[in-house]
Tab-separated table of C-alpha atoms and ligand atoms in Angstrom:
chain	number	residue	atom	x	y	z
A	118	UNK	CA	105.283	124.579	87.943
A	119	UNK	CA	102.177	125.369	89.975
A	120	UNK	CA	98.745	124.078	89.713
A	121	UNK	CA	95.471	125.395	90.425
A	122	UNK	CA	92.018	123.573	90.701
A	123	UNK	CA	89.926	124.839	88.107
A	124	UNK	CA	86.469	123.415	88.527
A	125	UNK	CA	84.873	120.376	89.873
A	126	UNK	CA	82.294	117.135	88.834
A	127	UNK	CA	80.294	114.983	90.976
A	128	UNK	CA	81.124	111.502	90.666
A	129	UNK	CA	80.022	107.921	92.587
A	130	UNK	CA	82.494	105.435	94.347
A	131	UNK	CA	81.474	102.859	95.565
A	132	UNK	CA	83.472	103.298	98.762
A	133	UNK	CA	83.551	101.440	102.039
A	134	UNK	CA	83.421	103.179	105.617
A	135	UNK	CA	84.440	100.804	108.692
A	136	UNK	CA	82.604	100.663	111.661
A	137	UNK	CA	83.204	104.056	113.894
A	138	UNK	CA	86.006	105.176	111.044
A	139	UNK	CA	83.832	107.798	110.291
A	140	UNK	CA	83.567	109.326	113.486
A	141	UNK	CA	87.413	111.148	112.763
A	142	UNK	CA	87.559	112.163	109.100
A	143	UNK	CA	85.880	114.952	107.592
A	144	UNK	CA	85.954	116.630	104.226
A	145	UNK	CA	88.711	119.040	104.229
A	146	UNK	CA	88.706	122.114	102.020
A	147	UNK	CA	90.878	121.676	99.763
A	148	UNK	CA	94.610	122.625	101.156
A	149	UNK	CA	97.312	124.701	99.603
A	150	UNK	CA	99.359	121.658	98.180
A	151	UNK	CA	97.070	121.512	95.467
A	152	UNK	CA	99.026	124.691	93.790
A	153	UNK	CA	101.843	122.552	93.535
A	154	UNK	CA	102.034	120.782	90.398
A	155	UNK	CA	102.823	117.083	91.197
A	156	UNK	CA	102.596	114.364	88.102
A	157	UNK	CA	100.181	112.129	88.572
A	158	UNK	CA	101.625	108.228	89.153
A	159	UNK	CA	99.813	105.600	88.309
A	160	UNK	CA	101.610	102.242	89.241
A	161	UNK	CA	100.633	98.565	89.660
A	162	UNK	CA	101.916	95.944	91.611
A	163	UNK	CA	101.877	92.874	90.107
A	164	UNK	CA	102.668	90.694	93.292
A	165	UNK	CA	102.992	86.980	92.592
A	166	UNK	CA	101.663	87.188	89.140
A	167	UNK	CA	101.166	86.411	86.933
A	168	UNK	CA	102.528	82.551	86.505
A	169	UNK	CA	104.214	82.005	82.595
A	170	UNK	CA	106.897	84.494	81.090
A	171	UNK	CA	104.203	84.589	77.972
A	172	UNK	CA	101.343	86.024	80.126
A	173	UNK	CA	103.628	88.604	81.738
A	174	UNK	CA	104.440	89.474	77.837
A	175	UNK	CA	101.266	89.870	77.041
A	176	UNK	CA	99.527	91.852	79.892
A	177	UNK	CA	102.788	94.141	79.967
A	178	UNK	CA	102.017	95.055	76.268
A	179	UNK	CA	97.947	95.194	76.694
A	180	UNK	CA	99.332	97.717	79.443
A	181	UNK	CA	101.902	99.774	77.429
A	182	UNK	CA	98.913	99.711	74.555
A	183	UNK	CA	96.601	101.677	76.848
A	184	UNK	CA	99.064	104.814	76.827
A	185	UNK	CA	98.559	107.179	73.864
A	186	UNK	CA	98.519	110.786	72.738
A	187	UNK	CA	95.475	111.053	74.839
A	188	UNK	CA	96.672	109.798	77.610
A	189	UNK	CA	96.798	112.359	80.665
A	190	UNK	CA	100.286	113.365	81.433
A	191	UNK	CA	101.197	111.149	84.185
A	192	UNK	CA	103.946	108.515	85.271
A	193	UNK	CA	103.583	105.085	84.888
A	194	UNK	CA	105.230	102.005	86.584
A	195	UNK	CA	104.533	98.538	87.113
A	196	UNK	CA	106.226	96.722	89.700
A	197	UNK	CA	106.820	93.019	88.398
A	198	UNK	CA	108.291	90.091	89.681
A	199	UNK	CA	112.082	89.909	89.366
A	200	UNK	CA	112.116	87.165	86.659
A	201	UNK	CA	109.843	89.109	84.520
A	202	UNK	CA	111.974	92.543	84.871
A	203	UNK	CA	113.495	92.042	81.530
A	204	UNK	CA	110.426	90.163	79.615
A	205	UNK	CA	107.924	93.491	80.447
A	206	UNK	CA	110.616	96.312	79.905
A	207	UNK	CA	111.484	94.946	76.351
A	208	UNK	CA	107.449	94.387	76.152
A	209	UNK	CA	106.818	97.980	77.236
A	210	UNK	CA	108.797	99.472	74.614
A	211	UNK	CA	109.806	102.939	76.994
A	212	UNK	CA	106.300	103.820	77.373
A	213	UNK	CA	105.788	103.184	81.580
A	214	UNK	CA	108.686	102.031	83.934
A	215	UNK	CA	109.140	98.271	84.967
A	216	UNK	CA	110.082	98.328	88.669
A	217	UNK	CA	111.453	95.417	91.536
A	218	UNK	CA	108.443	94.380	94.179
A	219	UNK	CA	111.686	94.928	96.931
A	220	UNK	CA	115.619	94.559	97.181
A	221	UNK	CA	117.479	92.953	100.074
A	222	UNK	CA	119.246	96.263	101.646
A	223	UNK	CA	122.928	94.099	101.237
A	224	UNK	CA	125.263	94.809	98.523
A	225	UNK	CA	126.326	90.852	98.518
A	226	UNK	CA	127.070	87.588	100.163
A	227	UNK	CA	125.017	85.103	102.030
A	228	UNK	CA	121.489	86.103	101.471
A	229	UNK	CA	120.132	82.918	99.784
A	230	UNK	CA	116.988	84.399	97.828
A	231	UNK	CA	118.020	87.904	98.000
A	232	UNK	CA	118.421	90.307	95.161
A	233	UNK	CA	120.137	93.407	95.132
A	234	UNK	CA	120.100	96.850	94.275
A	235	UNK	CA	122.936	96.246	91.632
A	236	UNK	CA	120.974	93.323	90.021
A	237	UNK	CA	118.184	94.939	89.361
A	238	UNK	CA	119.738	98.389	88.413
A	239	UNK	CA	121.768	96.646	86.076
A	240	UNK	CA	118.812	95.346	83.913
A	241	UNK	CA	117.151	98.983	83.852
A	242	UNK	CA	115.423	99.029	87.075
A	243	UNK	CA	115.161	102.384	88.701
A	244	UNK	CA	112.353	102.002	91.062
A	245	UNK	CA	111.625	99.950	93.674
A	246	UNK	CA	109.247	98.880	95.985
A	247	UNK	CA	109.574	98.837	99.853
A	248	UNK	CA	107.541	98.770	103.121
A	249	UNK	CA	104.109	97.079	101.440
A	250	UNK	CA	102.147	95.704	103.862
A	251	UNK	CA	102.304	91.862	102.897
A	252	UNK	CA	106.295	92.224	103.390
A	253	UNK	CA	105.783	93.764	106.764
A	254	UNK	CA	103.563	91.290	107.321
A	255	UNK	CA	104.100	87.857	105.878
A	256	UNK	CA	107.892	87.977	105.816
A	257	UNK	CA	108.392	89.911	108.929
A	258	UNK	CA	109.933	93.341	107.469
A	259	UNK	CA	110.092	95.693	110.204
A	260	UNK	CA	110.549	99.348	109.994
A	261	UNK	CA	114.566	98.850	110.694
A	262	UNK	CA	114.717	96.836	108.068
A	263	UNK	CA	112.178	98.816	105.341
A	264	UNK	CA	114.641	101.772	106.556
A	265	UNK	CA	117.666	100.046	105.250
A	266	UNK	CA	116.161	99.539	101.946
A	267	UNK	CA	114.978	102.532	101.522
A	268	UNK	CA	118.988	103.516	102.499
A	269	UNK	CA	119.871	101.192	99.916
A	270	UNK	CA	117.829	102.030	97.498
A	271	UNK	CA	118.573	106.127	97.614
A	272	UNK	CA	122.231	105.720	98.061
A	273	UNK	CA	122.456	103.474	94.490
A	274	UNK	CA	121.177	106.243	93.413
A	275	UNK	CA	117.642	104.827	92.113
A	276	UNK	CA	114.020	105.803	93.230
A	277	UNK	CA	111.393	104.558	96.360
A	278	UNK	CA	108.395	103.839	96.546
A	279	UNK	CA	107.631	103.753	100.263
A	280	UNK	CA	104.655	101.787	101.001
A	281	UNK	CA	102.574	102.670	104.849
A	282	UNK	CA	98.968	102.083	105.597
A	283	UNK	CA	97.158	101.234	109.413
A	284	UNK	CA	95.101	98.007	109.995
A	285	UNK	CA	91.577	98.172	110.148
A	286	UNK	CA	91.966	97.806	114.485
A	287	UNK	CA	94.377	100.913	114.190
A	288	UNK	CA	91.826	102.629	111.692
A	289	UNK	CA	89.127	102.359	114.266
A	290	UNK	CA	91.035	103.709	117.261
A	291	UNK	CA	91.837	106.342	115.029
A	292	UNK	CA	95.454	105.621	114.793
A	293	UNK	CA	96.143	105.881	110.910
A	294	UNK	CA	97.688	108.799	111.609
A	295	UNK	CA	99.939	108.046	114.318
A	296	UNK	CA	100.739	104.731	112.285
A	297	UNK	CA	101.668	106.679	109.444
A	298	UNK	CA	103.749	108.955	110.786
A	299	UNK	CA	105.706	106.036	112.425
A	300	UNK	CA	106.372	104.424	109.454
A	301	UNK	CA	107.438	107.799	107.721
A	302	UNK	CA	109.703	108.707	110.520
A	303	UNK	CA	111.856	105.219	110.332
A	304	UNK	CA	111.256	104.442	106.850
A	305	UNK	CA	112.686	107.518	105.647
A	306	UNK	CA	115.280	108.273	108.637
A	307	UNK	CA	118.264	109.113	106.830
A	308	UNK	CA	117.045	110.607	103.674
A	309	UNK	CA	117.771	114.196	103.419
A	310	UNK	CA	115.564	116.802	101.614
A	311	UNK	CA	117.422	117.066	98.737
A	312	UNK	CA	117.096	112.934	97.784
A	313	UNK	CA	113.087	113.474	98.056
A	314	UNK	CA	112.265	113.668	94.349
A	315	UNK	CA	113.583	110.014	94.102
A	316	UNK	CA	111.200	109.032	97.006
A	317	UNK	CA	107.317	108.836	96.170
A	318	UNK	CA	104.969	107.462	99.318
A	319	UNK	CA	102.253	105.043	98.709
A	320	UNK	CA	99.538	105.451	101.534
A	321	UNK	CA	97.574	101.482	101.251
A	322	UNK	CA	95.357	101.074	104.347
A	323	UNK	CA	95.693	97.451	105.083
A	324	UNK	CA	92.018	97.129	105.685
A	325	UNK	CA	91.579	97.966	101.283
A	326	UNK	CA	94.289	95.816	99.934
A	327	UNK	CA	92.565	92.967	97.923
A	328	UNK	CA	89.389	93.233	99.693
A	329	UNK	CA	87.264	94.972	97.595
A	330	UNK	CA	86.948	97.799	99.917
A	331	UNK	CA	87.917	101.150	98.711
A	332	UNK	CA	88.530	104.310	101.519
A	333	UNK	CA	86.268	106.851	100.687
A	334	UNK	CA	87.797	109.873	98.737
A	335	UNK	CA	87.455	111.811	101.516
A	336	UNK	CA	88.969	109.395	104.184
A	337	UNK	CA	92.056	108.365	101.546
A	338	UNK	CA	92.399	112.891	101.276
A	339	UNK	CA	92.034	113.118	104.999
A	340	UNK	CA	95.065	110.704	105.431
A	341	UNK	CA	97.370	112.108	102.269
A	342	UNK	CA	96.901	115.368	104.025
A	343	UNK	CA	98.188	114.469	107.388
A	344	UNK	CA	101.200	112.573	105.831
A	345	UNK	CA	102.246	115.616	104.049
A	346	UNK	CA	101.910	117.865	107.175
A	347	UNK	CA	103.989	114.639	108.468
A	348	UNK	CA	106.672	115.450	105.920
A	349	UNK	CA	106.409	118.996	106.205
A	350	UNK	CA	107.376	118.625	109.778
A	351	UNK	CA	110.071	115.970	109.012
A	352	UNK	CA	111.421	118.488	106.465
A	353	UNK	CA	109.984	121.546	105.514
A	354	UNK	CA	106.809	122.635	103.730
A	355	UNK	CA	108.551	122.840	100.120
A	356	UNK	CA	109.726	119.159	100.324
A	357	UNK	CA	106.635	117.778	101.515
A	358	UNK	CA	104.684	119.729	98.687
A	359	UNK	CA	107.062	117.866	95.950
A	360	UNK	CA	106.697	114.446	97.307
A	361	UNK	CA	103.732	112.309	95.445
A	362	UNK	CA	101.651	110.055	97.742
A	363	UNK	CA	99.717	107.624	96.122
A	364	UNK	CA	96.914	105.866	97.137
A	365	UNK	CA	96.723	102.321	97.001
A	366	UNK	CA	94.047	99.123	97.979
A	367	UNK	CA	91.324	97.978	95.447
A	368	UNK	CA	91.656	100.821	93.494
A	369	UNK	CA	89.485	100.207	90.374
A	370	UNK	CA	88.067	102.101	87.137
A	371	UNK	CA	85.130	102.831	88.800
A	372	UNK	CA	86.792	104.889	91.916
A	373	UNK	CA	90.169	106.205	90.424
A	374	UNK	CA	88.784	109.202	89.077
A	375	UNK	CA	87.302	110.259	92.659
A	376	UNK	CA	90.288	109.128	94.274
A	377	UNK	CA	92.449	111.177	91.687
A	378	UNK	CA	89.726	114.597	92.310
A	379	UNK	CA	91.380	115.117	95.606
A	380	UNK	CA	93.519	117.508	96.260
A	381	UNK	CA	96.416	115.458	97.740
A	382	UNK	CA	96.392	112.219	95.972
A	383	UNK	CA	98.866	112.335	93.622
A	384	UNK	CA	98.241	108.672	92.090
A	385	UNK	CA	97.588	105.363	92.960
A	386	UNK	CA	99.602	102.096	93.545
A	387	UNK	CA	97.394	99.265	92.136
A	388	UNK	CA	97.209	95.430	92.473
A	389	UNK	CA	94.406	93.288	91.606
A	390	UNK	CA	93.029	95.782	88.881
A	391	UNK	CA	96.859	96.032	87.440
A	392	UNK	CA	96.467	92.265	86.083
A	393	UNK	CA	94.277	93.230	83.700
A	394	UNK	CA	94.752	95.022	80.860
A	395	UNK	CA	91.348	96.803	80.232
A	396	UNK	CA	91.262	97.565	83.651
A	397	UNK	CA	94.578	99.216	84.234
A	398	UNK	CA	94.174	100.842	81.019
A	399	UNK	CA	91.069	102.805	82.253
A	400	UNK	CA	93.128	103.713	85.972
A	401	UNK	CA	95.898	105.100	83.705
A	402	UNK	CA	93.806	106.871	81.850
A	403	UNK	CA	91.803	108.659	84.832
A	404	UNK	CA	89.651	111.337	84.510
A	405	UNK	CA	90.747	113.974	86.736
A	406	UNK	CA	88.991	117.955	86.997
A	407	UNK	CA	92.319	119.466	88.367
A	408	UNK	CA	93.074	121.022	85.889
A	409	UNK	CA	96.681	122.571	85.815
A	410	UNK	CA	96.957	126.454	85.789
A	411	UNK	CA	100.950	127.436	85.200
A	412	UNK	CA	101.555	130.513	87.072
B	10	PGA	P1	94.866	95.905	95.542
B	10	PGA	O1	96.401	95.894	96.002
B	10	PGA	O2	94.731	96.985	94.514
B	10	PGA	O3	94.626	94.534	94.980
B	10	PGA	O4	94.065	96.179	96.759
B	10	PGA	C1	97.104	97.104	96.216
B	10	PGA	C2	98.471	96.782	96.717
B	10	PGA	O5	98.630	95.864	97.524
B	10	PGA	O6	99.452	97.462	96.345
């Protein structure tokens, strides 16, 4: 399936620029991936919420509510703490995917706290979280270790959702790239071509996660488009057209639809806005101009 980009409409974001992180993006014409039709994914990451089996119920219904025959034809997962994996898949009723927030990359043993792949894959979990930037950074996941879930996760036989994103010091030396491709190179060492439809990147500069600040459509573009070419040169042009990157950090109603206009975001990975119901509602339900032209 191929897609083409069929017209386009002006729309507002408020967007936030750091200091100097202007200075390397521009607007790119829109590149040749967008004739490849990926589906859209919207997915939300619950993180440590919310606190009481009966809220995760609820919200996980209020969510699954929000898709109808209207709905654009897109993907939808929300990744959920483990203990309310079962309470939001029977809540969800088959309508969006209930994912892990991570797995330990061990089958078994003497990993007090861990969970595995098996666990989860044995209550209906097929994808799974790895790399975010709080793991990396509050409990100390490095790349070696992101790699081996990833591994883990692939081998099992389920799907990845590899999360990568610069700091805002990295972002201003211009080094989102270069941190990028880093953490595609180890995170996905391993994985060959062929295991790439189970693997979907989420690109989450660390500098927009929970702070309100949104990368401009054109920055958040700028950087899907160099991780592709990443991919590309990891594998070859065809696989890096099929993978879906994702955009992810304070995505909201009011800047999904930009975000979603460009030509190689192919979703968005959500927190803050995912624990509500209205709000998530509206991201699933973006309103996007490419408009998909079979050929
Ligand atoms: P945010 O979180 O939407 O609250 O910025 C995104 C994420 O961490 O995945």
């Amino acid at each position: 399936m191929k897609l083409a980009i069929a017209s386009f409409v002006v729309c507002s974001a408020a967007a936030f620029v750091p200091t100097g992180g202007d200075r390397q993006f521009s607007t790119t014409n829109p590149s040749t991936t967008e004739l490849y039709g990926r589906k859209p994914f919207i997915s939300g990451n619950w993180k440590l919420n919310p606190q009481t089996k009966e809220e995760a119920l609820t919200l996980a219904s209020g969510i699954a509510s929000s898709i109808n025959e209207n709905s654009p034809d897109v993907d939808v997962a929300l990744f959920v703490p483990y203990v309310f994996i079962e309470t939001a898949i029977s809540a969800v009723g088959g309508k969006l995917a209930v994912g892990a927030e991570g797995v330990c990359p061990h089958n078994s043993g003497a990993f007090t706290g861990g969970i595995s792949t098996s666990m989860v894959k044995s209550i209906g979990v097929n994808w799974v979280l790895a790399g975010h930037s709080e793991r990396r950074e509050i409990f100390g996941e490095t790349n070696d270790y992101i790699n081996a879930q990833c591994l883990k996760i692939i081998d099992d036989g389920m799907s990845v959702m590899l999360c990568i994103g610069e700091s805002l010091d990295e972002f201003e030396l211009d080094l989102a790239g270069s941190v990028c491709e880093v953490q595609l190179k180890k995170g996905l060492m391993g994985i060959r071509k062929e295991e790439l439809d189970r693997v979907a990147i989420a690109y989450e500069p660390i500098w927009a996660i929970g702070t309100g600040k949104v990368a401009t459509p054109e920055i958040a573009q700028s950087v899907h488009a160099k991780c592709r070419a990443i991919l590309a040169d990891m594998y070859d042009q065809e696989a890096a057209d099929e993978v879906r990157i994702l955009y992810g950090g304070s995505v909201t109603p009011e800047s999904v639809d930009d975000l979603m206009n460009q030509p190689d975001i192919d979703g968005a990975l959500v927190g803050g806005a995912s624990l509500d119901k209205d709000k998530f509602g509206r991201i699933i339900n973006f309103k996007t101009v490419k408009t998909a032209v079979h050929v």
